PDB file of C-alpha atoms in Angstrom:
ATOM      1  CA  ASP O   1      10.024   9.724  -4.766  1.00 78.00           C
ATOM      2  CA  THR O   2       9.992   7.422  -1.517  1.00 78.00           C
ATOM      3  CA  GLY O   3      13.364   5.747  -2.308  1.00 90.00           C
ATOM      4  CA  VAL O   4      12.042   2.744  -3.663  1.00 95.00           C
ATOM      5  CA  SER O   5      12.484   1.714  -7.291  1.00 96.00           C
ATOM      6  CA  GLN O   6      10.673  -1.027  -9.688  1.00 97.00           C
ATOM      7  CA  ASN O   7      11.749  -1.860 -12.957  1.00 97.00           C
ATOM      8  CA  PRO O   8      10.439  -2.120 -15.287  1.00 97.00           C
ATOM      9  CA  ARG O   9       7.659   0.429 -14.984  1.00 96.00           C
ATOM     10  CA  HIS O  10       5.559  -0.926 -17.839  1.00 97.00           C
ATOM     11  CA  LYS O  11       5.702  -4.637 -19.397  1.00 97.00           C
ATOM     12  CA  ILE O  12       3.280  -5.731 -22.040  1.00 98.00           C
ATOM     13  CA  THR O  13       3.666  -9.844 -22.785  1.00 98.00           C
ATOM     14  CA  LYS O  14       2.049 -12.306 -24.536  1.00 97.00           C
ATOM     15  CA  ARG O  15       0.181 -15.115 -22.760  1.00 97.00           C
ATOM     16  CA  GLY O  16       2.432 -17.877 -22.069  1.00 97.00           C
ATOM     17  CA  GLN O  17       5.673 -15.565 -21.498  1.00 98.00           C
ATOM     18  CA  ASN O  18       7.751 -15.719 -18.379  1.00 98.00           C
ATOM     19  CA  VAL O  19       8.401 -12.259 -16.819  1.00 98.00           C
ATOM     20  CA  THR O  20      10.389 -11.040 -14.406  1.00 98.00           C
ATOM     21  CA  PHE O  21      10.294  -7.852 -12.257  1.00 97.00           C
ATOM     22  CA  ARG O  22      12.674  -5.964  -9.938  1.00 98.00           C
ATOM     23  CA  CYS O  23      12.504  -3.813  -6.988  1.00 98.00           C
ATOM     24  CA  ASP O  24      15.236  -2.077  -5.036  1.00 97.00           C
ATOM     25  CA  PRO O  25      13.874  -1.059  -1.396  1.00 95.00           C
ATOM     26  CA  ILE O  26      15.197   1.783   0.674  1.00 92.00           C
ATOM     27  CA  SER O  27      18.771   0.504   1.656  1.00 89.00           C
ATOM     28  CA  GLU O  28      18.550   0.252   5.306  1.00 85.00           C
ATOM     29  CA  HIS O  29      15.185  -1.664   5.142  1.00 89.00           C
ATOM     30  CA  ASN O  30      15.382  -5.159   6.061  1.00 89.00           C
ATOM     31  CA  ARG O  31      11.398  -5.984   5.331  1.00 91.00           C
ATOM     32  CA  LEU O  32      10.199  -6.111   1.449  1.00 94.00           C
ATOM     33  CA  TYR O  33       6.666  -6.771   0.366  1.00 95.00           C
ATOM     34  CA  TRP O  34       4.973  -7.317  -2.973  1.00 97.00           C
ATOM     35  CA  TYR O  35       1.550  -6.541  -3.668  1.00 97.00           C
ATOM     36  CA  ARG O  36      -0.918  -6.761  -6.793  1.00 97.00           C
ATOM     37  CA  GLN O  37      -3.469  -4.162  -7.646  1.00 96.00           C
ATOM     38  CA  THR O  38      -6.057  -4.624 -10.399  1.00 94.00           C
ATOM     39  CA  LEU O  39      -8.188  -1.883 -11.654  1.00 90.00           C
ATOM     40  CA  GLY O  40     -10.479  -0.047  -9.144  1.00 88.00           C
ATOM     41  CA  GLN O  41      -9.282  -2.279  -6.226  1.00 91.00           C
ATOM     42  CA  GLY O  42      -6.790  -1.737  -3.312  1.00 92.00           C
ATOM     43  CA  PRO O  43      -3.830  -3.455  -3.477  1.00 94.00           C
ATOM     44  CA  GLU O  44      -3.623  -6.913  -2.320  1.00 94.00           C
ATOM     45  CA  PHE O  45      -0.729  -8.384  -0.273  1.00 94.00           C
ATOM     46  CA  LEU O  46       1.348 -11.233  -2.095  1.00 95.00           C
ATOM     47  CA  THR O  47       4.549 -11.739  -0.256  1.00 95.00           C
ATOM     48  CA  TYR O  48       6.903 -10.590   2.273  1.00 92.00           C
ATOM     49  CA  PHE O  49      10.445 -10.822   3.065  1.00 93.00           C
ATOM     50  CA  GLN O  50      12.485 -10.018   6.246  1.00 91.00           C
ATOM     51  CA  ASN O  51      16.335  -9.922   4.728  1.00 92.00           C
ATOM     52  CA  GLU O  52      16.531 -12.977   2.413  1.00 93.00           C
ATOM     53  CA  ALA O  53      14.027 -14.915   4.350  1.00 93.00           C
ATOM     54  CA  GLN O  54      10.747 -14.992   2.603  1.00 92.00           C
ATOM     55  CA  LEU O  55       8.318 -15.310   5.537  1.00 90.00           C
ATOM     56  CA  GLU O  56       4.799 -15.253   4.269  1.00 89.00           C
ATOM     57  CA  LYS O  57       2.942 -15.930   1.244  1.00 91.00           C
ATOM     58  CA  SER O  58      -0.639 -14.958   0.144  1.00 91.00           C
ATOM     59  CA  ARG O  59      -3.000 -17.540  -1.466  1.00 89.00           C
ATOM     60  CA  LEU O  60      -3.010 -15.230  -4.435  1.00 85.00           C
ATOM     61  CA  LEU O  61       0.557 -16.345  -5.034  1.00 87.00           C
ATOM     62  CA  SER O  62       0.048 -19.427  -7.122  1.00 89.00           C
ATOM     63  CA  ASP O  63       2.665 -22.020  -8.213  1.00 93.00           C
ATOM     64  CA  ARG O  64       3.584 -19.819 -11.643  1.00 96.00           C
ATOM     65  CA  PHE O  65       4.679 -17.198  -9.111  1.00 96.00           C
ATOM     66  CA  SER O  66       7.992 -17.029  -7.416  1.00 95.00           C
ATOM     67  CA  ALA O  67       9.638 -14.181  -5.650  1.00 96.00           C
ATOM     68  CA  GLU O  68      13.544 -13.987  -4.368  1.00 96.00           C
ATOM     69  CA  ARG O  69      15.556 -11.902  -2.290  1.00 96.00           C
ATOM     70  CA  PRO O  70      19.092 -13.401  -2.528  1.00 91.00           C
ATOM     71  CA  LYS O  71      21.129 -11.210  -0.434  1.00 87.00           C
ATOM     72  CA  GLY O  72      18.499  -9.217   1.549  1.00 86.00           C
ATOM     73  CA  SER O  73      18.688  -6.254  -0.768  1.00 91.00           C
ATOM     74  CA  PHE O  74      16.841  -6.085  -4.184  1.00 96.00           C
ATOM     75  CA  SER O  75      13.826  -8.741  -4.811  1.00 97.00           C
ATOM     76  CA  THR O  76      12.672 -10.299  -8.147  1.00 98.00           C
ATOM     77  CA  LEU O  77       9.237 -11.362  -8.541  1.00 97.00           C
ATOM     78  CA  GLU O  78       8.825 -13.889 -11.586  1.00 97.00           C
ATOM     79  CA  ILE O  79       5.388 -14.890 -13.343  1.00 97.00           C
ATOM     80  CA  GLN O  80       5.945 -17.879 -15.397  1.00 97.00           C
ATOM     81  CA  ARG O  81       3.403 -18.899 -18.226  1.00 97.00           C
ATOM     82  CA  THR O  82       1.758 -15.529 -17.620  1.00 97.00           C
ATOM     83  CA  GLU O  83      -1.955 -15.623 -18.277  1.00 96.00           C
ATOM     84  CA  GLN O  84      -4.341 -12.496 -19.161  1.00 96.00           C
ATOM     85  CA  GLY O  85      -5.622 -12.577 -15.688  1.00 95.00           C
ATOM     86  CA  ASP O  86      -2.119 -11.429 -14.353  1.00 96.00           C
ATOM     87  CA  SER O  87      -2.521  -8.167 -15.892  1.00 97.00           C
ATOM     88  CA  ALA O  88      -2.353  -5.790 -12.945  1.00 97.00           C
ATOM     89  CA  MET O  89       0.173  -3.292 -11.326  1.00 97.00           C
ATOM     90  CA  TYR O  90       2.797  -5.037  -9.024  1.00 98.00           C
ATOM     91  CA  LEU O  91       3.801  -3.001  -6.239  1.00 98.00           C
ATOM     92  CA  CYS O  92       6.895  -3.147  -4.035  1.00 97.00           C
ATOM     93  CA  ALA O  93       7.007  -1.960  -0.320  1.00 95.00           C
ATOM     94  CA  SER O  94       9.755  -1.837   2.101  1.00 93.00           C
ATOM     95  CA  SER O  95       9.842  -0.802   5.794  1.00 88.00           C
ATOM     96  CA  SER O  96      12.097  -1.405   8.846  1.00 80.00           C
ATOM     97  CA  PRO O  97      11.515  -1.990  12.216  1.00 70.00           C
ATOM     98  CA  GLY O  98      11.654   0.890  15.031  1.00 61.00           C
ATOM     99  CA  THR O  99      10.825   3.716  12.916  1.00 53.00           C
ATOM    100  CA  LYS O 100       9.607   6.354  15.390  1.00 51.00           C
ATOM    101  CA  GLY O 101       8.387   2.790  17.278  1.00 44.00           C
ATOM    102  CA  ARG O 102       6.088   2.006  14.195  1.00 58.00           C
ATOM    103  CA  GLU O 103       6.970   0.628  11.131  1.00 67.00           C
ATOM    104  CA  THR O 104       5.782   2.464   8.108  1.00 80.00           C
ATOM    105  CA  GLN O 105       5.795   0.741   4.520  1.00 87.00           C
ATOM    106  CA  TYR O 106       6.805   2.997   1.551  1.00 91.00           C
ATOM    107  CA  PHE O 107       5.956   1.780  -1.811  1.00 95.00           C
ATOM    108  CA  GLY O 108       7.362   2.203  -5.188  1.00 96.00           C
ATOM    109  CA  PRO O 109       5.962   3.165  -8.277  1.00 95.00           C
ATOM    110  CA  GLY O 110       4.930  -0.034  -9.576  1.00 96.00           C
ATOM    111  CA  THR O 111       5.283  -2.395 -12.664  1.00 97.00           C
ATOM    112  CA  ARG O 112       2.263  -2.398 -14.889  1.00 97.00           C
ATOM    113  CA  LEU O 113       1.837  -5.801 -16.533  1.00 97.00           C
ATOM    114  CA  LEU O 114      -0.170  -6.305 -19.411  1.00 97.00           C
ATOM    115  CA  VAL O 115      -0.699  -9.888 -20.762  1.00 97.00           C
ATOM    116  CA  LEU O 116      -2.066 -10.070 -24.477  1.00 96.00           C
TER     117      LEU O 116
ATOM    118  CA  ASP V   1      -6.861  -6.578  10.961  1.00 55.00           C
ATOM    119  CA  ALA V   2     -10.197  -4.668  11.777  1.00 56.00           C
ATOM    120  CA  LYS V   3     -12.281  -3.464   8.828  1.00 86.00           C
ATOM    121  CA  THR V   4     -12.966  -0.144   7.856  1.00 94.00           C
ATOM    122  CA  THR V   5     -15.867   1.425   6.124  1.00 94.00           C
ATOM    123  CA  GLN V   6     -15.407   4.427   3.626  1.00 96.00           C
ATOM    124  CA  PRO V   7     -17.466   6.397   1.512  1.00 96.00           C
ATOM    125  CA  THR V   8     -16.655   5.343  -2.305  1.00 96.00           C
ATOM    126  CA  SER V   9     -16.197   9.134  -3.297  1.00 97.00           C
ATOM    127  CA  MET V  10     -16.190  12.599  -2.353  1.00 97.00           C
ATOM    128  CA  ASP V  11     -15.771  16.063  -3.910  1.00 97.00           C
ATOM    129  CA  CYS V  12     -14.337  19.046  -2.366  1.00 96.00           C
ATOM    130  CA  ALA V  13     -13.508  22.639  -3.746  1.00 96.00           C
ATOM    131  CA  GLU V  14      -9.912  23.761  -4.271  1.00 96.00           C
ATOM    132  CA  GLY V  15      -8.605  25.757  -1.363  1.00 96.00           C
ATOM    133  CA  ARG V  16     -11.275  24.164   1.196  1.00 96.00           C
ATOM    134  CA  ALA V  17     -10.811  21.484   4.172  1.00 97.00           C
ATOM    135  CA  ALA V  18     -11.154  18.133   2.785  1.00 97.00           C
ATOM    136  CA  ASN V  19     -12.640  15.948   5.608  1.00 98.00           C
ATOM    137  CA  LEU V  20     -12.365  12.107   4.747  1.00 98.00           C
ATOM    138  CA  PRO V  21     -14.482   9.822   7.339  1.00 97.00           C
ATOM    139  CA  CYS V  22     -13.701   6.401   8.367  1.00 97.00           C
ATOM    140  CA  ASN V  23     -15.424   4.288  10.387  1.00 96.00           C
ATOM    141  CA  HIS V  24     -13.743   0.965  12.184  1.00 94.00           C
ATOM    142  CA  SER V  25     -16.316  -0.097  14.998  1.00 93.00           C
ATOM    143  CA  THR V  26     -14.319  -3.361  15.752  1.00 91.00           C
ATOM    144  CA  ILE V  27     -10.957  -1.698  16.182  1.00 91.00           C
ATOM    145  CA  SER V  28      -9.057  -3.341  19.082  1.00 87.00           C
ATOM    146  CA  GLY V  29      -6.835  -1.586  21.598  1.00 86.00           C
ATOM    147  CA  ASN V  30      -3.897  -2.598  20.129  1.00 83.00           C
ATOM    148  CA  GLU V  31      -4.631  -1.295  16.271  1.00 87.00           C
ATOM    149  CA  TYR V  32      -3.388   1.739  14.954  1.00 89.00           C
ATOM    150  CA  VAL V  33      -5.565   3.831  12.293  1.00 92.00           C
ATOM    151  CA  TYR V  34      -3.414   4.255   9.368  1.00 92.00           C
ATOM    152  CA  TRP V  35      -3.906   6.650   6.247  1.00 94.00           C
ATOM    153  CA  TYR V  36      -2.366   6.230   2.977  1.00 94.00           C
ATOM    154  CA  ARG V  37      -3.306   7.759  -0.448  1.00 96.00           C
ATOM    155  CA  GLN V  38      -2.858   6.590  -4.130  1.00 96.00           C
ATOM    156  CA  ILE V  39      -2.506   9.116  -6.746  1.00 95.00           C
ATOM    157  CA  HIS V  40      -3.420   7.846 -10.276  1.00 89.00           C
ATOM    158  CA  SER V  41      -0.646   5.489 -11.569  1.00 84.00           C
ATOM    159  CA  GLN V  42       1.695   5.882  -8.567  1.00 90.00           C
ATOM    160  CA  GLY V  43       2.020   3.620  -5.490  1.00 93.00           C
ATOM    161  CA  PRO V  44       0.366   4.291  -2.227  1.00 94.00           C
ATOM    162  CA  GLN V  45       1.891   7.081  -0.124  1.00 93.00           C
ATOM    163  CA  TYR V  46       1.864   6.965   3.630  1.00 90.00           C
ATOM    164  CA  ILE V  47       0.091   9.980   5.151  1.00 93.00           C
ATOM    165  CA  ILE V  48      -0.447   9.759   9.159  1.00 92.00           C
ATOM    166  CA  HIS V  49      -1.181   7.339  11.514  1.00 90.00           C
ATOM    167  CA  GLY V  50      -2.444   7.635  15.296  1.00 91.00           C
ATOM    168  CA  LEU V  51      -3.419   5.257  17.883  1.00 90.00           C
ATOM    169  CA  LYS V  52      -5.664   7.343  20.021  1.00 90.00           C
ATOM    170  CA  ASN V  53      -4.612  10.836  20.224  1.00 87.00           C
ATOM    171  CA  ASN V  54      -5.079  13.300  17.243  1.00 93.00           C
ATOM    172  CA  GLU V  55      -2.121  13.683  15.037  1.00 94.00           C
ATOM    173  CA  THR V  56      -0.838  16.447  12.771  1.00 95.00           C
ATOM    174  CA  ASN V  57       1.982  16.527  10.191  1.00 93.00           C
ATOM    175  CA  GLU V  58       2.886  18.627   7.359  1.00 92.00           C
ATOM    176  CA  MET V  59       0.264  16.770   5.114  1.00 92.00           C
ATOM    177  CA  ALA V  60      -2.675  16.168   7.169  1.00 96.00           C
ATOM    178  CA  SER V  61      -4.541  15.976  10.593  1.00 97.00           C
ATOM    179  CA  LEU V  62      -5.945  12.959  11.750  1.00 97.00           C
ATOM    180  CA  ILE V  63      -8.877  12.993  14.362  1.00 97.00           C
ATOM    181  CA  ILE V  64      -9.735   9.921  16.376  1.00 96.00           C
ATOM    182  CA  THR V  65     -12.641   9.650  18.285  1.00 96.00           C
ATOM    183  CA  GLU V  66     -12.515   9.022  22.075  1.00 94.00           C
ATOM    184  CA  ASP V  67     -14.224   5.482  21.485  1.00 94.00           C
ATOM    185  CA  ARG V  68     -11.645   5.074  18.583  1.00 94.00           C
ATOM    186  CA  LYS V  69     -14.640   3.806  16.320  1.00 95.00           C
ATOM    187  CA  SER V  70     -14.013   6.374  13.950  1.00 96.00           C
ATOM    188  CA  SER V  71     -11.689   8.792  12.637  1.00 97.00           C
ATOM    189  CA  THR V  72     -11.434  11.609  10.017  1.00 98.00           C
ATOM    190  CA  LEU V  73      -8.606  12.687   8.148  1.00 98.00           C
ATOM    191  CA  ILE V  74      -8.362  16.544   7.356  1.00 98.00           C
ATOM    192  CA  LEU V  75      -6.462  17.796   4.208  1.00 97.00           C
ATOM    193  CA  PRO V  76      -6.567  21.529   5.459  1.00 96.00           C
ATOM    194  CA  HIS V  77      -6.329  23.282   2.162  1.00 94.00           C
ATOM    195  CA  ALA V  78      -7.075  21.072  -0.431  1.00 96.00           C
ATOM    196  CA  THR V  79      -5.080  21.249  -3.712  1.00 96.00           C
ATOM    197  CA  LEU V  80      -5.723  19.641  -7.201  1.00 96.00           C
ATOM    198  CA  ARG V  81      -3.009  17.198  -6.466  1.00 95.00           C
ATOM    199  CA  ASP V  82      -4.643  16.097  -3.717  1.00 97.00           C
ATOM    200  CA  THR V  83      -7.108  14.133  -6.093  1.00 97.00           C
ATOM    201  CA  ALA V  84      -6.506  10.700  -5.222  1.00 97.00           C
ATOM    202  CA  VAL V  85      -7.550   7.373  -3.683  1.00 97.00           C
ATOM    203  CA  TYR V  86      -7.388   7.554   0.363  1.00 98.00           C
ATOM    204  CA  TYR V  87      -7.154   4.436   2.201  1.00 96.00           C
ATOM    205  CA  CYS V  88      -7.965   3.930   5.946  1.00 96.00           C
ATOM    206  CA  ILE V  89      -6.502   1.037   7.440  1.00 92.00           C
ATOM    207  CA  VAL V  90      -6.300  -0.433  10.752  1.00 90.00           C
ATOM    208  CA  ARG V  91      -3.358  -2.342  12.007  1.00 83.00           C
ATOM    209  CA  VAL V  92      -1.676  -3.969  14.981  1.00 76.00           C
ATOM    210  CA  ALA V  93       0.852  -2.390  16.466  1.00 61.00           C
ATOM    211  CA  MET V  94       4.276  -4.341  15.939  1.00 57.00           C
ATOM    212  CA  ASN V  95       2.922  -7.297  14.003  1.00 59.00           C
ATOM    213  CA  ARG V  96       4.952  -9.850  12.943  1.00 59.00           C
ATOM    214  CA  ASP V  97       4.374  -9.471   9.083  1.00 62.00           C
ATOM    215  CA  ASP V  98       3.161  -5.926   9.036  1.00 73.00           C
ATOM    216  CA  LYS V  99       1.533  -6.419   5.890  1.00 82.00           C
ATOM    217  CA  ILE V 100      -1.276  -3.823   4.925  1.00 87.00           C
ATOM    218  CA  ILE V 101      -4.778  -4.934   4.219  1.00 87.00           C
ATOM    219  CA  PHE V 102      -6.218  -2.342   1.809  1.00 91.00           C
ATOM    220  CA  GLY V 103     -10.009  -1.857   1.286  1.00 89.00           C
ATOM    221  CA  LYS V 104     -11.240   0.082  -1.655  1.00 89.00           C
ATOM    222  CA  GLY V 105     -10.617   3.590  -0.042  1.00 94.00           C
ATOM    223  CA  THR V 106     -12.195   7.055  -1.211  1.00 97.00           C
ATOM    224  CA  ARG V 107     -12.089   8.542  -4.403  1.00 97.00           C
ATOM    225  CA  LEU V 108     -11.404  12.185  -3.721  1.00 98.00           C
ATOM    226  CA  HIS V 109     -11.701  14.827  -6.283  1.00 97.00           C
ATOM    227  CA  ILE V 110     -10.755  17.912  -5.583  1.00 96.00           C
ATOM    228  CA  LEU V 111     -12.864  20.786  -7.637  1.00 95.00           C
ATOM    229  CA  PRO V 112     -11.023  23.685  -9.281  1.00 93.00           C
TER     230      PRO V 112
END
């Protein structure tokens, strides 16, 4: 257990429905990342927050995806009008600058999404 | 970030040392070598990182060649629980965004 939690762990939904995932980072970490991982591939970066500010979004993050971190603590990732291609594991990670002079990202267990 | 090259898969007998190679021939002077692993159905787990000196912690050792163009992750006494995908990553020190660019990694099978 890294201290990063994600809920739900599994989600099955029908195509066209909206889904929302939550990530609770390690409490003192000010950076929070979302990644997506499809079968047989390594995780791919989606977006990143420093405190409540969303500082970077990947081109993988289409208009149907939105992420928030309203108070600089937990974060939510929402997918609207889900498509079968959205089926993947969604991973959250957190980090804090200055740890041993170098940031290390700690990952949560992920939310596995299946779109039928 | 620089690209890395890793074997697709490797086998290792339980109790033996597992040596996982990684090539990063285009690494820059300010890039660290990081290793993560991902056990099935879990998130990636940080293992170790280094710049140019060899590093050791409770999980593994990292050996970086003098020219820094390749490295080896060593699991000294592999157990069945070490079966996982191992990712070798190079990252710029204190980068603004610090996102990790993962490749496909090496799938390590520990054989009983």
